[in-house]
Amino acid sequence: DTVSMPISFSIDDLLTYTDWDRTKWHEWFREQGPKALAVDLGANNNGNIHNVGQLVRHIFAAEKRYVERCLKTTLTDPTSISAEDVEAMFAFGVTGRQALRDLLASFTEWEALREMQFSPTNIRIVTPRKMILQTLTHELRHWAQVAAFLRQAGYKPGSHDLIGSPLFDLPS
């Protein structure tokens, strides 16, 4: 017999964890300086994102743009944010995160269809519900890539595991 226990998590739990993780990354990149942002992604980059700084900017830009797609507003041009400026990128991340929190607090059209065009031949129709889940899983996957690229380049970015975060910690 299998015993199952009901358990629940919320989007806010993931936001809390990723806020903590972003703070750790921000501090780490501040200490390392621009060389860490310049770490090359190698020959297998996607043609648009060539280094760690551009990948970090992409994490923040995707969140902001998913919110904008949900709201059917003009998409932010992420290239206006320097991928070499730690403070500008992480300030952009704070702005995008606030936009996401605002959306979650007031948005009601979760099942409405939205068109996402990635290229002239790659168009998807999805709901805002799916976009928001994509936003958070997208971030988790890319931060793991950032850590891997930095480790391969000889950096030690430290642990960013959820288990080490304060999420769900018991009061001491």
mmCIF file of C-alpha atoms in Angstrom:
data_model
loop_
_atom_site.group_PDB
_atom_site.id
_atom_site.type_symbol
_atom_site.label_atom_id
_atom_site.label_comp_id
_atom_site.label_asym_id
_atom_site.label_seq_id
_atom_site.Cartn_x
_atom_site.Cartn_y
_atom_site.Cartn_z
ATOM 1 C CA ASP A 1 0.000 0.000 0.000
ATOM 2 C CA THR A 2 1.102 3.481 -0.854
ATOM 3 C CA VAL A 3 0.417 6.247 1.601
ATOM 4 C CA SER A 4 -0.079 9.630 0.099
ATOM 5 C CA MET A 5 -0.156 12.891 1.914
ATOM 6 C CA PRO A 6 -1.806 15.965 0.429
ATOM 7 C CA ILE A 7 0.735 18.649 -0.262
ATOM 8 C CA SER A 8 0.414 21.973 -1.984
ATOM 9 C CA PHE A 9 2.686 24.645 -3.360
ATOM 10 C CA SER A 10 1.868 27.967 -4.909
ATOM 11 C CA ILE A 11 3.310 30.197 -7.582
ATOM 12 C CA ASP A 12 4.218 32.523 -4.721
ATOM 13 C CA ASP A 13 6.468 29.793 -3.292
ATOM 14 C CA LEU A 14 8.391 29.652 -6.568
ATOM 15 C CA LEU A 15 8.554 33.439 -6.697
ATOM 16 C CA THR A 16 9.917 33.533 -3.140
ATOM 17 C CA TYR A 17 12.587 30.975 -4.008
ATOM 18 C CA THR A 18 13.594 32.687 -7.256
ATOM 19 C CA ASP A 19 13.685 36.096 -5.519
ATOM 20 C CA TRP A 20 16.157 34.615 -3.028
ATOM 21 C CA ASP A 21 18.163 33.029 -5.843
ATOM 22 C CA ARG A 22 18.260 36.268 -7.830
ATOM 23 C CA THR A 23 19.575 38.077 -4.754
ATOM 24 C CA LYS A 24 22.357 35.517 -4.417
ATOM 25 C CA TRP A 25 23.233 35.821 -8.130
ATOM 26 C CA HIS A 26 23.171 39.621 -7.951
ATOM 27 C CA GLU A 27 25.607 39.638 -5.033
ATOM 28 C CA TRP A 28 27.837 37.058 -6.730
ATOM 29 C CA PHE A 29 28.018 38.953 -10.041
ATOM 30 C CA ARG A 30 28.738 42.205 -8.148
ATOM 31 C CA GLU A 31 31.720 40.519 -6.508
ATOM 32 C CA GLN A 32 32.997 38.914 -9.719
ATOM 33 C CA GLY A 33 32.708 41.915 -12.004
ATOM 34 C CA PRO A 34 32.261 42.047 -15.775
ATOM 35 C CA LYS A 35 34.533 39.103 -16.604
ATOM 36 C CA ALA A 36 31.968 36.624 -15.285
ATOM 37 C CA LEU A 37 29.255 38.185 -17.462
ATOM 38 C CA ALA A 38 31.550 37.897 -20.481
ATOM 39 C CA VAL A 39 31.965 34.099 -20.162
ATOM 40 C CA ASP A 40 31.329 32.753 -23.642
ATOM 41 C CA LEU A 41 28.600 30.158 -24.217
ATOM 42 C CA GLY A 42 30.682 28.497 -26.912
ATOM 43 C CA ALA A 43 29.982 27.288 -30.399
ATOM 44 C CA ASN A 44 26.572 25.877 -29.486
ATOM 45 C CA ASN A 45 25.004 29.212 -28.568
ATOM 46 C CA ASN A 46 21.706 29.973 -30.254
ATOM 47 C CA GLY A 47 22.997 32.880 -32.329
ATOM 48 C CA ASN A 48 21.315 35.548 -30.185
ATOM 49 C CA ILE A 49 22.770 34.786 -26.773
ATOM 50 C CA HIS A 50 26.562 34.526 -26.810
ATOM 51 C CA ASN A 51 27.665 35.003 -23.213
ATOM 52 C CA VAL A 52 26.515 34.685 -19.603
ATOM 53 C CA GLY A 53 25.480 38.341 -19.365
ATOM 54 C CA GLN A 54 23.188 37.959 -22.358
ATOM 55 C CA LEU A 55 21.744 34.765 -20.858
ATOM 56 C CA VAL A 56 21.023 36.546 -17.557
ATOM 57 C CA ARG A 57 19.374 39.406 -19.444
ATOM 58 C CA HIS A 58 17.333 36.801 -21.370
ATOM 59 C CA ILE A 59 16.037 35.321 -18.082
ATOM 60 C CA PHE A 60 14.732 38.715 -16.982
ATOM 61 C CA ALA A 61 13.500 39.733 -20.434
ATOM 62 C CA ALA A 62 11.457 36.560 -20.855
ATOM 63 C CA GLU A 63 9.603 37.192 -17.598
ATOM 64 C CA LYS A 64 8.841 40.790 -18.574
ATOM 65 C CA ARG A 65 7.751 39.808 -22.079
ATOM 66 C CA TYR A 66 5.480 36.979 -20.902
ATOM 67 C CA VAL A 67 3.667 39.471 -18.676
ATOM 68 C CA GLU A 68 3.390 41.857 -21.616
ATOM 69 C CA ARG A 69 1.991 39.060 -23.793
ATOM 70 C CA CYS A 70 -0.618 38.258 -21.143
ATOM 71 C CA LEU A 71 -1.646 41.912 -21.081
ATOM 72 C CA LYS A 72 -1.404 42.282 -24.873
ATOM 73 C CA THR A 73 0.936 45.265 -24.587
ATOM 74 C CA THR A 74 4.034 46.222 -26.571
ATOM 75 C CA LEU A 75 6.971 43.910 -25.920
ATOM 76 C CA THR A 76 10.048 45.360 -24.238
ATOM 77 C CA ASP A 77 13.237 45.349 -26.300
ATOM 78 C CA PRO A 78 15.727 43.626 -24.009
ATOM 79 C CA THR A 79 18.733 44.882 -25.992
ATOM 80 C CA SER A 80 18.115 48.316 -24.426
ATOM 81 C CA ILE A 81 19.534 46.804 -21.201
ATOM 82 C CA SER A 82 23.302 46.323 -21.199
ATOM 83 C CA ALA A 83 24.325 42.696 -20.734
ATOM 84 C CA GLU A 84 27.614 44.008 -19.301
ATOM 85 C CA ASP A 85 26.035 46.048 -16.492
ATOM 86 C CA VAL A 86 25.166 43.960 -13.438
ATOM 87 C CA GLU A 87 23.143 46.710 -11.766
ATOM 88 C CA ALA A 88 21.122 47.565 -14.886
ATOM 89 C CA MET A 89 20.293 43.914 -15.559
ATOM 90 C CA PHE A 90 19.219 43.100 -12.029
ATOM 91 C CA ALA A 91 17.194 46.350 -11.809
ATOM 92 C CA PHE A 92 15.482 45.187 -15.008
ATOM 93 C CA GLY A 93 14.835 41.868 -13.250
ATOM 94 C CA VAL A 94 13.233 43.665 -10.297
ATOM 95 C CA THR A 95 10.985 45.627 -12.667
ATOM 96 C CA GLY A 96 9.923 42.456 -14.466
ATOM 97 C CA ARG A 97 9.285 40.619 -11.207
ATOM 98 C CA GLN A 98 7.098 43.451 -9.938
ATOM 99 C CA ALA A 99 5.150 43.383 -13.201
ATOM 100 C CA LEU A 100 4.620 39.646 -12.730
ATOM 101 C CA ARG A 101 3.451 40.077 -9.134
ATOM 102 C CA ASP A 102 1.076 42.848 -10.231
ATOM 103 C CA LEU A 103 -0.297 40.594 -12.964
ATOM 104 C CA LEU A 104 -0.826 37.715 -10.543
ATOM 105 C CA ALA A 105 -2.670 40.016 -8.135
ATOM 106 C CA SER A 106 -5.180 41.362 -10.627
ATOM 107 C CA PHE A 107 -5.294 39.378 -13.873
ATOM 108 C CA THR A 108 -8.420 37.340 -14.605
ATOM 109 C CA GLU A 109 -8.074 36.099 -18.205
ATOM 110 C CA TRP A 110 -6.037 32.974 -17.412
ATOM 111 C CA GLU A 111 -7.676 30.807 -20.088
ATOM 112 C CA ALA A 112 -7.753 33.437 -22.861
ATOM 113 C CA LEU A 113 -5.684 32.548 -25.908
ATOM 114 C CA ARG A 114 -2.559 34.538 -26.712
ATOM 115 C CA GLU A 115 -0.356 34.341 -29.783
ATOM 116 C CA MET A 116 3.381 34.078 -29.289
ATOM 117 C CA GLN A 117 5.591 34.574 -32.317
ATOM 118 C CA PHE A 118 9.158 33.378 -31.881
ATOM 119 C CA SER A 119 10.035 33.588 -35.576
ATOM 120 C CA PRO A 120 8.091 33.951 -38.830
ATOM 121 C CA THR A 121 7.474 30.189 -38.881
ATOM 122 C CA ASN A 122 7.267 29.510 -35.128
ATOM 123 C CA ILE A 123 3.966 30.801 -33.757
ATOM 124 C CA ARG A 124 2.238 29.282 -30.750
ATOM 125 C CA ILE A 125 -1.185 29.863 -29.272
ATOM 126 C CA VAL A 126 -1.151 29.453 -25.492
ATOM 127 C CA THR A 127 -2.976 30.652 -22.404
ATOM 128 C CA PRO A 128 -1.580 33.148 -19.890
ATOM 129 C CA ARG A 129 -1.696 30.315 -17.332
ATOM 130 C CA LYS A 130 0.819 28.358 -19.387
ATOM 131 C CA MET A 131 2.962 31.437 -20.011
ATOM 132 C CA ILE A 132 3.328 32.140 -16.296
ATOM 133 C CA LEU A 133 4.342 28.568 -15.513
ATOM 134 C CA GLN A 134 6.781 28.758 -18.442
ATOM 135 C CA THR A 135 8.218 31.968 -16.999
ATOM 136 C CA LEU A 136 9.194 30.279 -13.760
ATOM 137 C CA THR A 137 10.439 26.980 -15.186
ATOM 138 C CA HIS A 138 12.339 28.932 -17.867
ATOM 139 C CA GLU A 139 14.148 30.881 -15.168
ATOM 140 C CA LEU A 140 15.082 27.772 -13.195
ATOM 141 C CA ARG A 141 16.497 26.023 -16.259
ATOM 142 C CA HIS A 142 18.538 29.004 -17.384
ATOM 143 C CA TRP A 143 20.047 29.748 -13.967
ATOM 144 C CA ALA A 144 21.286 26.145 -13.954
ATOM 145 C CA GLN A 145 22.876 26.809 -17.347
ATOM 146 C CA VAL A 146 24.477 29.999 -16.035
ATOM 147 C CA ALA A 147 25.982 28.037 -13.139
ATOM 148 C CA ALA A 148 27.253 25.298 -15.472
ATOM 149 C CA PHE A 149 28.888 27.750 -17.904
ATOM 150 C CA LEU A 150 30.525 29.616 -15.038
ATOM 151 C CA ARG A 151 31.836 26.412 -13.454
ATOM 152 C CA GLN A 152 33.256 25.298 -16.804
ATOM 153 C CA ALA A 153 35.043 28.664 -17.011
ATOM 154 C CA GLY A 154 36.615 28.137 -13.577
ATOM 155 C CA TYR A 155 34.232 30.154 -11.421
ATOM 156 C CA LYS A 156 32.586 28.907 -8.234
ATOM 157 C CA PRO A 157 29.066 30.353 -8.158
ATOM 158 C CA GLY A 158 28.071 28.476 -5.007
ATOM 159 C CA SER A 159 24.928 26.540 -4.285
ATOM 160 C CA HIS A 160 21.581 27.867 -5.433
ATOM 161 C CA ASP A 161 19.512 24.827 -4.503
ATOM 162 C CA LEU A 162 16.041 25.350 -3.115
ATOM 163 C CA ILE A 163 16.950 23.157 -0.146
ATOM 164 C CA GLY A 164 19.455 25.802 0.949
ATOM 165 C CA SER A 165 16.988 28.648 0.570
ATOM 166 C CA PRO A 166 14.847 29.998 3.430
ATOM 167 C CA LEU A 167 11.665 28.771 1.698
ATOM 168 C CA PHE A 168 9.615 26.675 4.147
ATOM 169 C CA ASP A 169 12.221 27.022 6.901
ATOM 170 C CA LEU A 170 10.841 26.624 10.380
ATOM 171 C CA PRO A 171 11.191 29.560 12.767
ATOM 172 C CA SER A 172 14.227 29.214 14.996
#
